Every structure is written in structure tokens, then in C-alpha cells.
mmCIF file of C-alpha atoms in Angstrom:
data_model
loop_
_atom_site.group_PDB
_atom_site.id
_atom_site.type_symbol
_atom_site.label_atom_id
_atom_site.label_comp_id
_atom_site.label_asym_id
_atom_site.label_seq_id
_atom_site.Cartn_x
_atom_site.Cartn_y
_atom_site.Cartn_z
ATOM 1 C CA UNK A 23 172.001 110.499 -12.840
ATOM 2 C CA UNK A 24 175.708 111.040 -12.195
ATOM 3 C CA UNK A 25 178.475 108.506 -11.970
ATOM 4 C CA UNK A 26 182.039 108.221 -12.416
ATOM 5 C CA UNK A 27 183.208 106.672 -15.165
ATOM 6 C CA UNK A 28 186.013 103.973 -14.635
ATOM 7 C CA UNK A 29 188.505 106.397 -16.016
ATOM 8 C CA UNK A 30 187.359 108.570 -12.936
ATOM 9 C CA UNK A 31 185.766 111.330 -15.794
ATOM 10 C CA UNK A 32 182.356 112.141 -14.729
ATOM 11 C CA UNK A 33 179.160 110.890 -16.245
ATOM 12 C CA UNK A 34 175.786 113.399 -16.590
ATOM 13 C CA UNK A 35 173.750 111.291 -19.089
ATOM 14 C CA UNK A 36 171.237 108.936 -18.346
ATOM 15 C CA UNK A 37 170.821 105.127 -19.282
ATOM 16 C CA UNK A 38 168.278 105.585 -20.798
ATOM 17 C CA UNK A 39 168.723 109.179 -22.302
ATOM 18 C CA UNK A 40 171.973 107.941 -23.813
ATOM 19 C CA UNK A 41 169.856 104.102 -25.484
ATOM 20 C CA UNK A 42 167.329 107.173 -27.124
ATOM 21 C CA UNK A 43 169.984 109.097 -28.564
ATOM 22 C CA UNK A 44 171.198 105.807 -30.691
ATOM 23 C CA UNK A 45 174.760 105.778 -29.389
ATOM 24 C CA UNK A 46 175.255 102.542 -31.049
ATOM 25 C CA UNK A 47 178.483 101.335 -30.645
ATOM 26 C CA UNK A 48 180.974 100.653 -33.571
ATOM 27 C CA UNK A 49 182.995 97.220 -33.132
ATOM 28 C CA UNK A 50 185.915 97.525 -31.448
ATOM 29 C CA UNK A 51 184.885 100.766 -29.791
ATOM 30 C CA UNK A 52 185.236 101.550 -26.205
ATOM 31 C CA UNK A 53 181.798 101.974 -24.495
ATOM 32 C CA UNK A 54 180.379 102.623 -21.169
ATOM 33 C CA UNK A 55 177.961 99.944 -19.468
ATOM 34 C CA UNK A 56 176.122 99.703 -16.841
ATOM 35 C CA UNK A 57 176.631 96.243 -15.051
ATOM 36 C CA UNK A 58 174.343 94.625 -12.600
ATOM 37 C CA UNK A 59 176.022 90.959 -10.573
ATOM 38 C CA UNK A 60 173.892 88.299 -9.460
ATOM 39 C CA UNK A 61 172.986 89.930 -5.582
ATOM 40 C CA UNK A 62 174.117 93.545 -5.912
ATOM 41 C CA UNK A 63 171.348 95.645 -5.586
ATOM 42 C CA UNK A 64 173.470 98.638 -7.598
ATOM 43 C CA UNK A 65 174.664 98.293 -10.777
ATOM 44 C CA UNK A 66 178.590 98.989 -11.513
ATOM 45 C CA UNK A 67 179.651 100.888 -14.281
ATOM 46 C CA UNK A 68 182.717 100.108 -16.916
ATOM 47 C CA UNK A 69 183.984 101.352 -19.858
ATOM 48 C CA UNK A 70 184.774 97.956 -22.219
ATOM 49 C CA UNK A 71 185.665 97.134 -25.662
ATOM 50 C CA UNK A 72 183.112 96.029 -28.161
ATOM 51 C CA UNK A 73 185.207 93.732 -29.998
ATOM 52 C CA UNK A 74 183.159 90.382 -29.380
ATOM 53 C CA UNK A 75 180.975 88.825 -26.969
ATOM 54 C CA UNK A 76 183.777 86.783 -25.567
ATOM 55 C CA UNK A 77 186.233 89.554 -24.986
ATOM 56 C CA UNK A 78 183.406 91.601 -23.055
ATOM 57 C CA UNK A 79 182.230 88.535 -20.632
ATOM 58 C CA UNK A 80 186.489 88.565 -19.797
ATOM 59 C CA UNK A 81 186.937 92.194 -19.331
ATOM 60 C CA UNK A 82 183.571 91.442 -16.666
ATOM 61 C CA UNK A 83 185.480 88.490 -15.192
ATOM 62 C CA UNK A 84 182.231 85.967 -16.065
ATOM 63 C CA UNK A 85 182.138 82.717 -15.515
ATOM 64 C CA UNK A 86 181.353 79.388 -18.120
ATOM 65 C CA UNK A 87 178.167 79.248 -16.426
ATOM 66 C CA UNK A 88 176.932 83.533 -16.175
ATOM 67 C CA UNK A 89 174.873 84.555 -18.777
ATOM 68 C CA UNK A 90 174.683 88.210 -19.759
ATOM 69 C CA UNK A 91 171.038 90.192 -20.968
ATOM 70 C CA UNK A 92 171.071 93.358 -22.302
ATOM 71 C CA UNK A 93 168.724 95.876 -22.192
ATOM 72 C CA UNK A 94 166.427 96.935 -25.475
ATOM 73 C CA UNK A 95 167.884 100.619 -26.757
ATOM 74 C CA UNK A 96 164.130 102.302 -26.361
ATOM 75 C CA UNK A 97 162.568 99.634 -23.804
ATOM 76 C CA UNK A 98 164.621 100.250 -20.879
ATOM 77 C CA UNK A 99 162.490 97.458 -18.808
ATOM 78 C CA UNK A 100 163.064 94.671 -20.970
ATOM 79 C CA UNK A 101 166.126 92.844 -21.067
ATOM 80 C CA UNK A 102 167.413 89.994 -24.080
ATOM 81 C CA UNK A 103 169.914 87.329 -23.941
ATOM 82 C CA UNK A 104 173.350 88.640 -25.235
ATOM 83 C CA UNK A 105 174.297 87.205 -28.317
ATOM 84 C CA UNK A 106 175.646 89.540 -30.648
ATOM 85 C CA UNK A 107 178.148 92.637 -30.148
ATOM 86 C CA UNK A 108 175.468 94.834 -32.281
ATOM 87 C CA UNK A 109 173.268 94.858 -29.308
ATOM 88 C CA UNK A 110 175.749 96.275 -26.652
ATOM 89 C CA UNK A 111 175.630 100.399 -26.982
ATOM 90 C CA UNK A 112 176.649 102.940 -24.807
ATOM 91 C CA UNK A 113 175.327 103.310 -21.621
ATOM 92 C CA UNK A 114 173.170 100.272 -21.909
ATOM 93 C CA UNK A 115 172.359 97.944 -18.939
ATOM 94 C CA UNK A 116 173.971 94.291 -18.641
ATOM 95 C CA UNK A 117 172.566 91.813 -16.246
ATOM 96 C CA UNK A 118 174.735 88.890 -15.046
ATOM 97 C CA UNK A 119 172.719 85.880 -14.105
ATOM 98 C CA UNK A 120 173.675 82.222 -13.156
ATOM 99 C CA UNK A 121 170.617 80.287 -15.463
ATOM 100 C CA UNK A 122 168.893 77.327 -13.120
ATOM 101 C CA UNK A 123 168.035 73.945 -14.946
ATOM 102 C CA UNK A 124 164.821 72.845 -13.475
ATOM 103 C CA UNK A 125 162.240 69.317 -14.295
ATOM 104 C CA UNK A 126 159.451 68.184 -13.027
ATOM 105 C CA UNK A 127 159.267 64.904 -11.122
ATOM 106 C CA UNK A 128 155.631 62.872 -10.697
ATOM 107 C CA UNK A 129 155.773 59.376 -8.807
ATOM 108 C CA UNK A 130 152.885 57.521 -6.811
ATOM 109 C CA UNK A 131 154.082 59.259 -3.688
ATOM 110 C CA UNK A 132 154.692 62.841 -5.344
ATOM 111 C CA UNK A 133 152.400 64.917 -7.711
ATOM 112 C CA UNK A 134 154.617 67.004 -10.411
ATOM 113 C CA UNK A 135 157.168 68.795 -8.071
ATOM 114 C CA UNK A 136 159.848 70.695 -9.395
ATOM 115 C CA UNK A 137 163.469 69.684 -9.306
ATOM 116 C CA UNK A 138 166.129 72.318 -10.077
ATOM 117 C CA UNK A 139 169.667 72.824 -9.752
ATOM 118 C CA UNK A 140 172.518 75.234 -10.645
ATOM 119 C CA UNK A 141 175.744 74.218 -12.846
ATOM 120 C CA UNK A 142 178.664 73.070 -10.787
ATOM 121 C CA UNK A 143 176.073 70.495 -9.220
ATOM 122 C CA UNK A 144 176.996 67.350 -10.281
ATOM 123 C CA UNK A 145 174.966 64.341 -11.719
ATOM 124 C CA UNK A 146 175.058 62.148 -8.105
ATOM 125 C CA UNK A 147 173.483 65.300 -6.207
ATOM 126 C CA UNK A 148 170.188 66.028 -8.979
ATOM 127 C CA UNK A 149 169.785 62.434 -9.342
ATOM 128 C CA UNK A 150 169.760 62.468 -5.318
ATOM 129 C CA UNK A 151 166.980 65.770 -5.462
ATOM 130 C CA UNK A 152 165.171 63.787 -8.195
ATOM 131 C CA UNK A 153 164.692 61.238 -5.949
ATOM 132 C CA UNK A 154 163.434 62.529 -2.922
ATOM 133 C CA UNK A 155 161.456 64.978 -4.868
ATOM 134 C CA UNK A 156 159.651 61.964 -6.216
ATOM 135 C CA UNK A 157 159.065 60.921 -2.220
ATOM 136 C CA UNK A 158 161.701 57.836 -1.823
ATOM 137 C CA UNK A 159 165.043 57.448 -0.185
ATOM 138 C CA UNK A 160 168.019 57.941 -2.159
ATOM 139 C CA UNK A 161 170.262 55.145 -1.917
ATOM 140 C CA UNK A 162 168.354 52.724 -0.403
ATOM 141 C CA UNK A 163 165.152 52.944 -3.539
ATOM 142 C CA UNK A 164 165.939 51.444 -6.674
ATOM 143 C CA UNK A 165 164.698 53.730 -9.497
ATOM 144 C CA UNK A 166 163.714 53.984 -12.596
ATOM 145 C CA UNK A 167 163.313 57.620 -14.734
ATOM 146 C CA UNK A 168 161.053 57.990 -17.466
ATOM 147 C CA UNK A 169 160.055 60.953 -19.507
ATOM 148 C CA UNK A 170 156.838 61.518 -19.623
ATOM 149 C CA UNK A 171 155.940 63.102 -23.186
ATOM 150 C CA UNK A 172 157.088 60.027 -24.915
ATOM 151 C CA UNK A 173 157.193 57.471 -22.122
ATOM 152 C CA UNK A 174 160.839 56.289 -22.877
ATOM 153 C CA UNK A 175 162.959 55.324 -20.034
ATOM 154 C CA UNK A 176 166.218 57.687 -19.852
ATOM 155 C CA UNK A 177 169.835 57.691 -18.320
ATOM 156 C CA UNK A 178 170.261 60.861 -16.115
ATOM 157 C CA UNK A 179 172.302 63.919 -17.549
ATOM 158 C CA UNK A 180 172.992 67.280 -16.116
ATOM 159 C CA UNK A 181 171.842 68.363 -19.877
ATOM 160 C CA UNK A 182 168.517 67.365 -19.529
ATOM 161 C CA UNK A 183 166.131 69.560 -21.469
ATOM 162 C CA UNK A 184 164.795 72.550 -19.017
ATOM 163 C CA UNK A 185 160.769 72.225 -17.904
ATOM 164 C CA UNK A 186 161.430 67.996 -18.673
ATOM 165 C CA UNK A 187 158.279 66.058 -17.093
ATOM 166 C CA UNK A 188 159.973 63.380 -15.707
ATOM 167 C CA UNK A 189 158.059 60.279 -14.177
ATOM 168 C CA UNK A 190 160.208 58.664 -11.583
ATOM 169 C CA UNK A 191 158.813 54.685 -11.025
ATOM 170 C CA UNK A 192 160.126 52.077 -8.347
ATOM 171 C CA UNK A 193 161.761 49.101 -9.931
ATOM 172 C CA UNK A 194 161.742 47.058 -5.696
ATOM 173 C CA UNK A 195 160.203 48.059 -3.180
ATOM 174 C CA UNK A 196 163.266 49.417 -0.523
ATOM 175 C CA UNK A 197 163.924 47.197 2.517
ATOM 176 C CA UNK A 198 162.270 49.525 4.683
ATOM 177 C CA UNK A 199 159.472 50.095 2.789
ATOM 178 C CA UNK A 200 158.997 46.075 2.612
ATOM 179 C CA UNK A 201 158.766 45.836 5.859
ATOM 180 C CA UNK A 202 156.159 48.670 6.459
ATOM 181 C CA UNK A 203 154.187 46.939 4.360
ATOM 182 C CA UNK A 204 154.461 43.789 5.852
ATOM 183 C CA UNK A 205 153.335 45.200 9.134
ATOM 184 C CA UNK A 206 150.492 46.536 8.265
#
């Protein structure tokens, strides 16, 4: 594999040759990384500090919402959350991602569909995907949302626990759907 290094000096070592060696890096130290972004297909490489987990997302330019894995030093293919400076060494591999939040939503018209949604959406929009997941109108059927594992009715929140079975009941029938049923 060759590369240049952001410094423009030249790079010969692998990845993963470098993760066998142990180059584990000392805090504070400058180390090389290999960075893949939510949809590049190559990674990017960058020499960073390895001061603290915050410093490192800033010197990547991340986001509140990016999360960064890192790869294992010996298991190339498998990647953990970044928590800890310990785990970043030289010439590992960071991933960037954007995490999704997703539920499941079960109603009389719908059978256990998923729901998700990315931060930045806010509370109007999922409540509005929740909604028509669960097969009614949003805005014109009045609602009810009730989780399922302990049968409690619940307010909406964009914090919702992730993989939440969430039973979504009408409270009227809509206009429309009144008058459906009255013609038939």
C-alpha cells in the first residue's frame, strides 16, 4: 500500500502490517489514521494528535451527531465504537457514521413496521412517520402511542429507546374515515 502522508512524506506500511507490529500510540502523540466519511468509497488519511477523544473528532471536523469506530489492532474486519484514546494506534482505520434511531410501530391497519429517522429530524416529522407507518393520516387521526413491553401510554421524544415496540391506537375515528364507514 502506498500513500502520502498529510505532511506529503510517503507512507510504505500497511494498515494492517503497522496494527500487528503494536504501534500503540502514547497520549498526546501524533499518529497516522486512516479515515473513512459516511459515502466515500476511499478512506483519507491524517496524521492527528492523540490527546483525547474530543480533540481527535475536531481535528476530523465531526459533527454532535457522527460517531467514530475503530478498527481492532489484530482483527482488521471488525470495527468498535470509539471511546477511549487507548484504542486509536497508528495506522488504524476510523469509520465516521451518522447512527439512525429506529422503532417499531403495530396498529390494526399496520403489522410491526419499522420507523426510523436520523438526528436533526425533529419531533413533528417522526411523530408524522409514526403515524403513517401505523396506516392513518397525520393530522387529521387522533392518536394515541403506547409501548408495547409494558403497555404504558407515552409522550413522543426524539430519545426514545432504539428497537422500541411501539403500539400506535386510534383515540376517534378521523372524519374521513367516519364517513367510509358510514357508507358502507
Amino acid at each position: 500500500v502506498f500513500s502520502l502522508r498529510a505532511r506529503g512524506r510517503p507512507r510504505t506500511e500497511a494498515p494492517a502490517a503497522m496494527a500487528e507490529a503494536g504501534r500503540e500510540a502514547s497520549p498526546g502523540a501524533m499518529v497516522t489514521v486512516f479515515v473513512l466519511f459516511p459515502g466515500r468509497t476511499e478512506a483519507v488519511c491524517r496524521d492527528v494528535s492523540c490527546s483525547s477523544v474530543p480533540v481527535l473528532r475536531q481535528q476530523l471536523g465531526l459533527t454532535v451527531e457522527q460517531e467514530l469506530t475503530v478498527n481492532h489492532p489484530r482483527h482488521q474486519g471488525q470495527f468498535a465504537l470509539l471511546e477511549r484514546v487507548d484504542q486509536v494506534f497508528d495506522g488504524c482505520s476510523l469509520k465516521v457514521f451518522v447512527p439512525q434511531h429506529s422503532i417499531f410501530v403495530t396498529s390494526a391497519l399496520a403489522v410491526r413496521r419499522p420507523v426510523a429517522w436520523y438526528p436533526g429530524a425533529s419531533l413533528d416529522d417522526v411523530e408524522k412517520a409514526i403515524v403513517r407507518a401505523a396506516g392513518y393520516e397525520p393530522g387529521r387521526s387522533k392518536v394515541e402511542f403506547i409501548d408495547a413491553s409494558t403497555e404504558t401510554a407515552i409522550a413522543l421524544s426524539l430519545s426514545i429507546p432504539r428497537d422500541t415496540e411501539l403500539r400506535v391506537v386510534e383515540l376517534a375515528p378521523s372524519p374521513a374515515r367516519s364517513t367510509q364507514a358510514q357508507q358502507l
